[in-house]
Short mmCIF file of C-alpha atoms in Angstrom, two decimals:
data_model
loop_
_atom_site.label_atom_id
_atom_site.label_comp_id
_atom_site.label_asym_id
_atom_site.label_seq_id
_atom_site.Cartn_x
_atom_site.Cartn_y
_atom_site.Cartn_z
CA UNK A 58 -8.70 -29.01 -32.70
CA UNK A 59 -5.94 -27.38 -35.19
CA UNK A 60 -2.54 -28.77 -34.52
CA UNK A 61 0.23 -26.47 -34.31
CA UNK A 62 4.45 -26.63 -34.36
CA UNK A 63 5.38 -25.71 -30.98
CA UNK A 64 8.07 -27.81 -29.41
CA UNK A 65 10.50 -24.83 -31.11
CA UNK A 66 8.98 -22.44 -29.49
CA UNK A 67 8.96 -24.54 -25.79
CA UNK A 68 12.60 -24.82 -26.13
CA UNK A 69 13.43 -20.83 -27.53
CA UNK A 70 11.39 -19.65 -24.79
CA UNK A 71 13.17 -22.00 -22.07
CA UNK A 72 16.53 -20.65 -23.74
CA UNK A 73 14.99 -17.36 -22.83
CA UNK A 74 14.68 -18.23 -19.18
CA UNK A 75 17.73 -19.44 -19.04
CA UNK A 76 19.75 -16.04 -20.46
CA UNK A 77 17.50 -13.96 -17.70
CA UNK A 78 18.58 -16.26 -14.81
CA UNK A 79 22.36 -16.05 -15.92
CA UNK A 80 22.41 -12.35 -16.45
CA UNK A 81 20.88 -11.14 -13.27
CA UNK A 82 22.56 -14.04 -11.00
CA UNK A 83 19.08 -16.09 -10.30
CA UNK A 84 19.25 -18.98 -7.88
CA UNK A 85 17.47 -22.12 -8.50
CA UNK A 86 17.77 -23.52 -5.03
CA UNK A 87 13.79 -23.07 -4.15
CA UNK A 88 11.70 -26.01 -5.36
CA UNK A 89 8.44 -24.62 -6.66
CA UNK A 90 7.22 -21.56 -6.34
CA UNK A 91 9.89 -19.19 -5.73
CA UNK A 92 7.46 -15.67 -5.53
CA UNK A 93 4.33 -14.79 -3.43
CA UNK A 94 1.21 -15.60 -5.32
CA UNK A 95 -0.74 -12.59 -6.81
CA UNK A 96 -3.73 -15.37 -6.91
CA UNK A 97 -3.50 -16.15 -3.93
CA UNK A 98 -2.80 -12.88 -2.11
CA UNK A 99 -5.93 -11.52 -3.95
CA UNK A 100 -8.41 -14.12 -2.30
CA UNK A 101 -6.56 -13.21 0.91
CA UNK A 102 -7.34 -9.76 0.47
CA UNK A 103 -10.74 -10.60 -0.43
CA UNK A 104 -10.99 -12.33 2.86
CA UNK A 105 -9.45 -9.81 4.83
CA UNK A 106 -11.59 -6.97 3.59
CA UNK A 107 -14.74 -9.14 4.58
CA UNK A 108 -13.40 -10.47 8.13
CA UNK A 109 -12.51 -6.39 8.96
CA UNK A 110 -16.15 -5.42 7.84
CA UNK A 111 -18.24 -8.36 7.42
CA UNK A 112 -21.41 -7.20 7.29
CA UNK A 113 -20.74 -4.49 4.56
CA UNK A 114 -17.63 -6.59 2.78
CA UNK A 115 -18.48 -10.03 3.66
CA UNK A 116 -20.68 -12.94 2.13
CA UNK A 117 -24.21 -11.59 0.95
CA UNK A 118 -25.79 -14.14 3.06
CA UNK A 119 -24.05 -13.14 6.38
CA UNK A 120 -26.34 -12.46 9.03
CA UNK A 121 -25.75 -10.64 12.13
CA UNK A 122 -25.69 -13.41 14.23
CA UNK A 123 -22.98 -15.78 12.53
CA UNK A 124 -20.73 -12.81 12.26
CA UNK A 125 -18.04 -14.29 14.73
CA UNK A 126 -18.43 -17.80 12.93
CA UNK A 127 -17.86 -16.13 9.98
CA UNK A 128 -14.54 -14.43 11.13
CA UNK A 129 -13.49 -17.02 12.71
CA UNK A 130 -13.63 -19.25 9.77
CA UNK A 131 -12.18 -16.79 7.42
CA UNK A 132 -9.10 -15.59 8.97
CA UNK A 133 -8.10 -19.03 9.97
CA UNK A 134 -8.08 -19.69 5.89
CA UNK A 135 -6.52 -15.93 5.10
CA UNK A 136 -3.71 -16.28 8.09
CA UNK A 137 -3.29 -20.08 7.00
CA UNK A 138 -2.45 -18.46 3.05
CA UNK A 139 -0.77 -15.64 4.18
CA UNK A 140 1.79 -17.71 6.06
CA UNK A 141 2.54 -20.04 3.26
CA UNK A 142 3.05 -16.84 0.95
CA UNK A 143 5.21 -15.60 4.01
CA UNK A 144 7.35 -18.92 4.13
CA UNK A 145 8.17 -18.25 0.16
CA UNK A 146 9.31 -14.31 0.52
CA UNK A 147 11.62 -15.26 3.27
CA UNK A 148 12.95 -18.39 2.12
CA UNK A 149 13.65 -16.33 -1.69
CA UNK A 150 15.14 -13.26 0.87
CA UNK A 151 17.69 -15.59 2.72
CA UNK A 152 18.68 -17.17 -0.21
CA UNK A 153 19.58 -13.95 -2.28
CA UNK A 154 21.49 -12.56 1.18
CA UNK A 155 23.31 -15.80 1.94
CA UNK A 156 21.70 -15.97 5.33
CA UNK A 157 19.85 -18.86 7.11
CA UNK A 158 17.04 -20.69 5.36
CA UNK A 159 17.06 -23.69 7.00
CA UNK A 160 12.94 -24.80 7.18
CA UNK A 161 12.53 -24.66 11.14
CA UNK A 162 14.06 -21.24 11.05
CA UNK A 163 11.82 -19.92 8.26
CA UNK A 164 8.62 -21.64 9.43
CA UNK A 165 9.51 -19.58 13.30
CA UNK A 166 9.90 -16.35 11.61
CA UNK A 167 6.81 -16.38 8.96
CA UNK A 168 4.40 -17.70 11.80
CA UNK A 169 5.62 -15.08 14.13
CA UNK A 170 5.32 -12.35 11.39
CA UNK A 171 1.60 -13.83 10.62
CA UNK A 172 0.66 -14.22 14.49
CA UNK A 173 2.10 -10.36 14.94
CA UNK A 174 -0.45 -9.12 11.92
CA UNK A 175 -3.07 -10.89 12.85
CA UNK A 176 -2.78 -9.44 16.07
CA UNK A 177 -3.06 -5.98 14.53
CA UNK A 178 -5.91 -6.55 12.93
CA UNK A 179 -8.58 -5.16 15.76
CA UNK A 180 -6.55 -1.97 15.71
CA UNK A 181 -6.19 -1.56 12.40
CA UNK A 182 -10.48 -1.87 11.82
CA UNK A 183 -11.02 1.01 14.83
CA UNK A 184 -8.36 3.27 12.41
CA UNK A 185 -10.33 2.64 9.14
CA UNK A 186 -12.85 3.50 10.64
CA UNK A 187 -11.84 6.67 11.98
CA UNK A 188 -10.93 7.11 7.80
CA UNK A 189 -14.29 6.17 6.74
CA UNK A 190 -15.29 8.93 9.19
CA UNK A 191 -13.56 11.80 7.98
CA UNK A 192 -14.65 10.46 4.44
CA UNK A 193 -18.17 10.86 5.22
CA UNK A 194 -17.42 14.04 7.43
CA UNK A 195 -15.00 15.42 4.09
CA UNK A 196 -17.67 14.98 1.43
CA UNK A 197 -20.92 16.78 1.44
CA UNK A 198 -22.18 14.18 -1.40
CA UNK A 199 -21.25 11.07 0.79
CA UNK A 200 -25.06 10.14 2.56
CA UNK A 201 -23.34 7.64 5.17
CA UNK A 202 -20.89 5.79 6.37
CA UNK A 203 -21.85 2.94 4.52
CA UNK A 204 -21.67 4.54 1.18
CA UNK A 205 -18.28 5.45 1.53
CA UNK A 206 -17.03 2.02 2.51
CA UNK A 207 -19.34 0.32 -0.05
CA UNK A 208 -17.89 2.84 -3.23
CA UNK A 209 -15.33 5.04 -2.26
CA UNK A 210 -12.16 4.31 -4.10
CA UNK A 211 -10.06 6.29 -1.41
CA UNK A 212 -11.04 4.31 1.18
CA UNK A 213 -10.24 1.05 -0.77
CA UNK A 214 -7.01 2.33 -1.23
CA UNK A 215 -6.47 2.88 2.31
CA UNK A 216 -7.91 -0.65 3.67
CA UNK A 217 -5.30 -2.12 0.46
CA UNK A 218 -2.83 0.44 2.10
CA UNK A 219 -3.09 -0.47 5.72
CA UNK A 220 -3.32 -4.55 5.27
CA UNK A 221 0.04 -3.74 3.04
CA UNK A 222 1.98 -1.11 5.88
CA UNK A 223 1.33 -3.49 8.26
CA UNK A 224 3.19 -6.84 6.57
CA UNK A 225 6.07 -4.09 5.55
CA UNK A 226 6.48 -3.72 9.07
CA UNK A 227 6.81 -7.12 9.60
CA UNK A 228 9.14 -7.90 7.05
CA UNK A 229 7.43 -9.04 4.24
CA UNK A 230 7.80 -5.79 1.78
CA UNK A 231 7.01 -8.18 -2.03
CA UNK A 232 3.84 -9.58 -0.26
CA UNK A 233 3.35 -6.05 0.92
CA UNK A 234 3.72 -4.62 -2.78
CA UNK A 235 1.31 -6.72 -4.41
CA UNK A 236 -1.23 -6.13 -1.95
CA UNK A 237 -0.94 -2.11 -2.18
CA UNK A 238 -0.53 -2.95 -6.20
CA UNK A 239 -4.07 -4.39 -6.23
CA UNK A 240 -5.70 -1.33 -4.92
CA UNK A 241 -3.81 0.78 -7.06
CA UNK A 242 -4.51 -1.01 -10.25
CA UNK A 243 -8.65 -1.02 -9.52
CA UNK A 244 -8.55 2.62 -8.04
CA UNK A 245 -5.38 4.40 -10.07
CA UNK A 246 -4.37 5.68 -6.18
CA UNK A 247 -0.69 4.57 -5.90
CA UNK A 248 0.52 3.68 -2.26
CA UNK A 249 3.50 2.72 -1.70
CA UNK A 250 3.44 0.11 1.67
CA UNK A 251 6.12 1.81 2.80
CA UNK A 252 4.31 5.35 3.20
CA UNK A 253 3.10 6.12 7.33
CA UNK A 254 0.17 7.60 7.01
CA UNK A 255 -2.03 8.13 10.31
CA UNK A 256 -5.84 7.93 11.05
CA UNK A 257 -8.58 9.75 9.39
CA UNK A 258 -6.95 10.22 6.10
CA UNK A 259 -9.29 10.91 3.44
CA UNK A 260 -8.40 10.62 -0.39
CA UNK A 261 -11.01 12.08 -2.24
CA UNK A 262 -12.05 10.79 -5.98
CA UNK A 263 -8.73 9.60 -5.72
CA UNK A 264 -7.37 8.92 -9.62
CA UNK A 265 -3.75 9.73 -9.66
CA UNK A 266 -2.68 10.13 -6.32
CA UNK A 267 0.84 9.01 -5.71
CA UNK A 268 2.20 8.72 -2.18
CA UNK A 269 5.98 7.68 -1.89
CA UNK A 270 7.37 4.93 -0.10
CA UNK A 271 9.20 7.32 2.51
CA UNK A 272 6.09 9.83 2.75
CA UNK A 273 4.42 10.57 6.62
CA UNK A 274 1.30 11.82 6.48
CA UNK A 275 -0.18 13.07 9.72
CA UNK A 276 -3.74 13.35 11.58
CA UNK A 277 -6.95 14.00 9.65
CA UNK A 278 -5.17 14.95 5.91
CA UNK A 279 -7.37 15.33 3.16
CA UNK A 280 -5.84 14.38 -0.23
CA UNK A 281 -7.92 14.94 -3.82
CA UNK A 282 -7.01 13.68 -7.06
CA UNK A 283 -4.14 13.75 -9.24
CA UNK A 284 -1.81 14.75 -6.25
CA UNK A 285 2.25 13.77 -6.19
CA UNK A 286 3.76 13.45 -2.73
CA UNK A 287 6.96 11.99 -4.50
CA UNK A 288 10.88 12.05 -4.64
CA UNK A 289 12.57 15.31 -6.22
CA UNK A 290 15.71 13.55 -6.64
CA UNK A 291 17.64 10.68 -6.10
CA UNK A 292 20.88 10.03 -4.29
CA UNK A 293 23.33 7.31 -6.03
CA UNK A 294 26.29 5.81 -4.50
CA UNK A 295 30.15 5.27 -5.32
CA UNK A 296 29.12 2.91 -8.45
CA UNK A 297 26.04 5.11 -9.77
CA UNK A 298 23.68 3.02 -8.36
CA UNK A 299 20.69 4.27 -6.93
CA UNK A 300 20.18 4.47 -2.90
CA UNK A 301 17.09 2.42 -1.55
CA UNK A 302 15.28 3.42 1.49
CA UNK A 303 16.62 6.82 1.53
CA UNK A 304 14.18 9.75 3.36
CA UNK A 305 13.33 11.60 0.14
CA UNK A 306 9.04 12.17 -0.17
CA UNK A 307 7.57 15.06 1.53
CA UNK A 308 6.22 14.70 5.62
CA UNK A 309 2.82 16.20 5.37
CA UNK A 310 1.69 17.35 9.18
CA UNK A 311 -1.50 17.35 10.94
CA UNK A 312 -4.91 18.88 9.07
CA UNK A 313 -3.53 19.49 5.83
CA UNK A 314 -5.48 19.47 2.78
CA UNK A 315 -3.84 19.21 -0.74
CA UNK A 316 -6.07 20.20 -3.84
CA UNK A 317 -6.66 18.21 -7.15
CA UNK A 318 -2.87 18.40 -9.20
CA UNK A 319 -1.00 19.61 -6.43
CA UNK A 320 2.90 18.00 -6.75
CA UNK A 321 5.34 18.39 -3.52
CA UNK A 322 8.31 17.05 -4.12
CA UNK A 323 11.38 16.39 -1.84
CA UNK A 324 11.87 15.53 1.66
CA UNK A 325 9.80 19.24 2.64
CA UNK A 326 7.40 19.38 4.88
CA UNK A 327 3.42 20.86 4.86
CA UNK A 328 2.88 22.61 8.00
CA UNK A 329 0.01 21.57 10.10
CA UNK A 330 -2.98 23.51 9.04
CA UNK A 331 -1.61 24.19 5.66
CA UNK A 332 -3.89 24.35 2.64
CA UNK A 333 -2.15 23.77 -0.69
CA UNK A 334 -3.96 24.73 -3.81
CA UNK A 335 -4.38 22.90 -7.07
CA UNK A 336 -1.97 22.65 -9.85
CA UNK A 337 1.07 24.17 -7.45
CA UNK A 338 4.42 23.00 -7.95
CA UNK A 339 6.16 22.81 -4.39
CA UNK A 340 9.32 22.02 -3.97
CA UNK A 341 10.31 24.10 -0.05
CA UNK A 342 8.53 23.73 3.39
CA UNK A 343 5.19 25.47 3.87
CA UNK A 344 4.83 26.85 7.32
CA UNK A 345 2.07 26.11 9.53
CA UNK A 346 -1.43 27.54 8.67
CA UNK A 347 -0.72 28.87 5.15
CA UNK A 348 -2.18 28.78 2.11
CA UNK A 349 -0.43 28.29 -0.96
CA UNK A 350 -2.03 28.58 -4.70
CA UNK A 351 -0.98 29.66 -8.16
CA UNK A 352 -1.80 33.31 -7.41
CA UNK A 353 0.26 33.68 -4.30
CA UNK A 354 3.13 31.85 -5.76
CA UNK A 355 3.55 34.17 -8.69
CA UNK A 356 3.69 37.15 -6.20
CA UNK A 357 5.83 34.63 -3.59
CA UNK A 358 3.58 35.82 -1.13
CA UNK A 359 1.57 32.56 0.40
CA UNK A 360 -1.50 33.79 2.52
CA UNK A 361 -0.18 33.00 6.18
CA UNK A 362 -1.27 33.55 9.72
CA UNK A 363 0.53 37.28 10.71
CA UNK A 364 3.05 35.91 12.93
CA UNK A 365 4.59 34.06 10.37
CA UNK A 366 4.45 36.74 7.83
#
């Protein structure tokens, strides 16, 4: 084995630790890790997917009739690393806003966050499945409902999405993030956790979607590719820093479906019933029932029920 001059390079790159944590005011309280584990969270995820679906998702070998041991056995491990992951987002999050981190309090609140989602967990199978659905119902190529669970990158991207909402909810947005990240970086369909989306949502092909962190998305939506649901601008305060959490993404209503390379931008709102074309550039609310493509934009007519017209 070659031997190489490195102990330089140990210490330059140490010194460049060091400069980061000065400059942005990092604390070295936390023994060990001080971040959620992007290992880690991907077996969890990994187990998840299988104990939600785990004759499609789980172990190869599964048969029908271990399916409860299987479960069982599996989301004691995934709710087991979930809650250690837990304990190091809120012991990093008291730290950084002076609050209380002692270990009893921290241990009470990540087991009652991780108790809470497990909890969610048969309601949150009965609405993917209601999205697998109106997957298979949405796409005349899909054969079954297995088919679009086993391959459909949308429907990835929503299992990622509603693990993700969920622990959000709960306050743990970082473990949130990387979970939603995972998805996005195997499908290129970019959720934010933060985004309320509700049952039978079906993103179709997928590649490019973005979906904002402030974004609601209503009942039975149908999304294709290369569609923006995003922020038109972005509010700053007294020192020119940006706002967080601010309502700025677009509420899309009930049975709306937005064609390939659509972009709405802006806290606006889709109508229910609305049908946005592809390629359109929307940055006002479209009423309820219209239609809105390139064609009808240049004459700023949209094609709309009469009584809105």
């Amino acid at each position: 084995m070659a031997v190489f001059e490195t102990q330089h390079i140990v210490d330059n790159l140490r010194g460049a630790r060091e400069e980061w944590r000065q400059a942005h005011q990092r604390l070295n309280e936390l023994e060990g890790q001080e971040f959620p584990s992007v290992q880690a969270l991907i077996q969890v995820t990994e187990q998840l997917k299988g104990i939600l679906f785990p004759m499609r998702l789980g172990s190869p070998e599964l048969r029908r009739e271990y399916e409860d041991h299987f479960v069982g056995h599996h989301l004691g491990q995934a709710l087991n690393t979930l809650l250690q992951q837990a304990r190091i987002e809120l012991q990093r999050a008291a730290l950084l806003n002076g609050g209380q981190h002692d270990r009893c309090t921290i241990e009470n609140r990540a087991h009652t966050a991780i108790q809470s989602f497990a909890n969610m967990l048969p309601d949150l199978r009965r609405t993917l499945d209601l999205d697998v659905v109106a997957a298979y119902q949405g796409d005349p190529a899909a054969r079954n409902v297995d088919e679009v669970l086993l391959c459909y990158p949308g429907l990835l991207a929503m299992i990622h999405h509603r693990i993700a909402h969920a622990l959000t909810n709960l306050g743990l947005p970082l473990t949130a993030r990387i979970i939603a990240e995972l998805a996005h970086s195997q499908t290129g369909i970019d959720i934010h956790p933060g985004a309320q989306i509700d049952h039978s949502c079906f993103i179709d092909h997928g590649t490019g979607v973005v979906i904002g962190e402030t974004a609601i998305i209503g009942k039975r939506v149908r999304i294709y590719q290369a569609v923006t649901l995003g922020a038109k601008r972005f509010s700053k305060d007294e020192k020119g820093l940006l706002l967080k959490g601010q309502p700025r993404h677009p509420i899309v209503e009930d049975d709306v479906v937005i064609y390939a390379g659509a972009t709405i931008l802006g806290r606006v709102t889709l109508g229910a019933g609305s049908t946005i074309g592809g390629n359109v550039w929307i940055t006002e609310d479209v009423a309820a029932g219209c239609s809105v493509t390139q064609a009808n934009l240049l004459r700023n007519q949209p094609d709309c029920p009469e009584n809105l017209r």
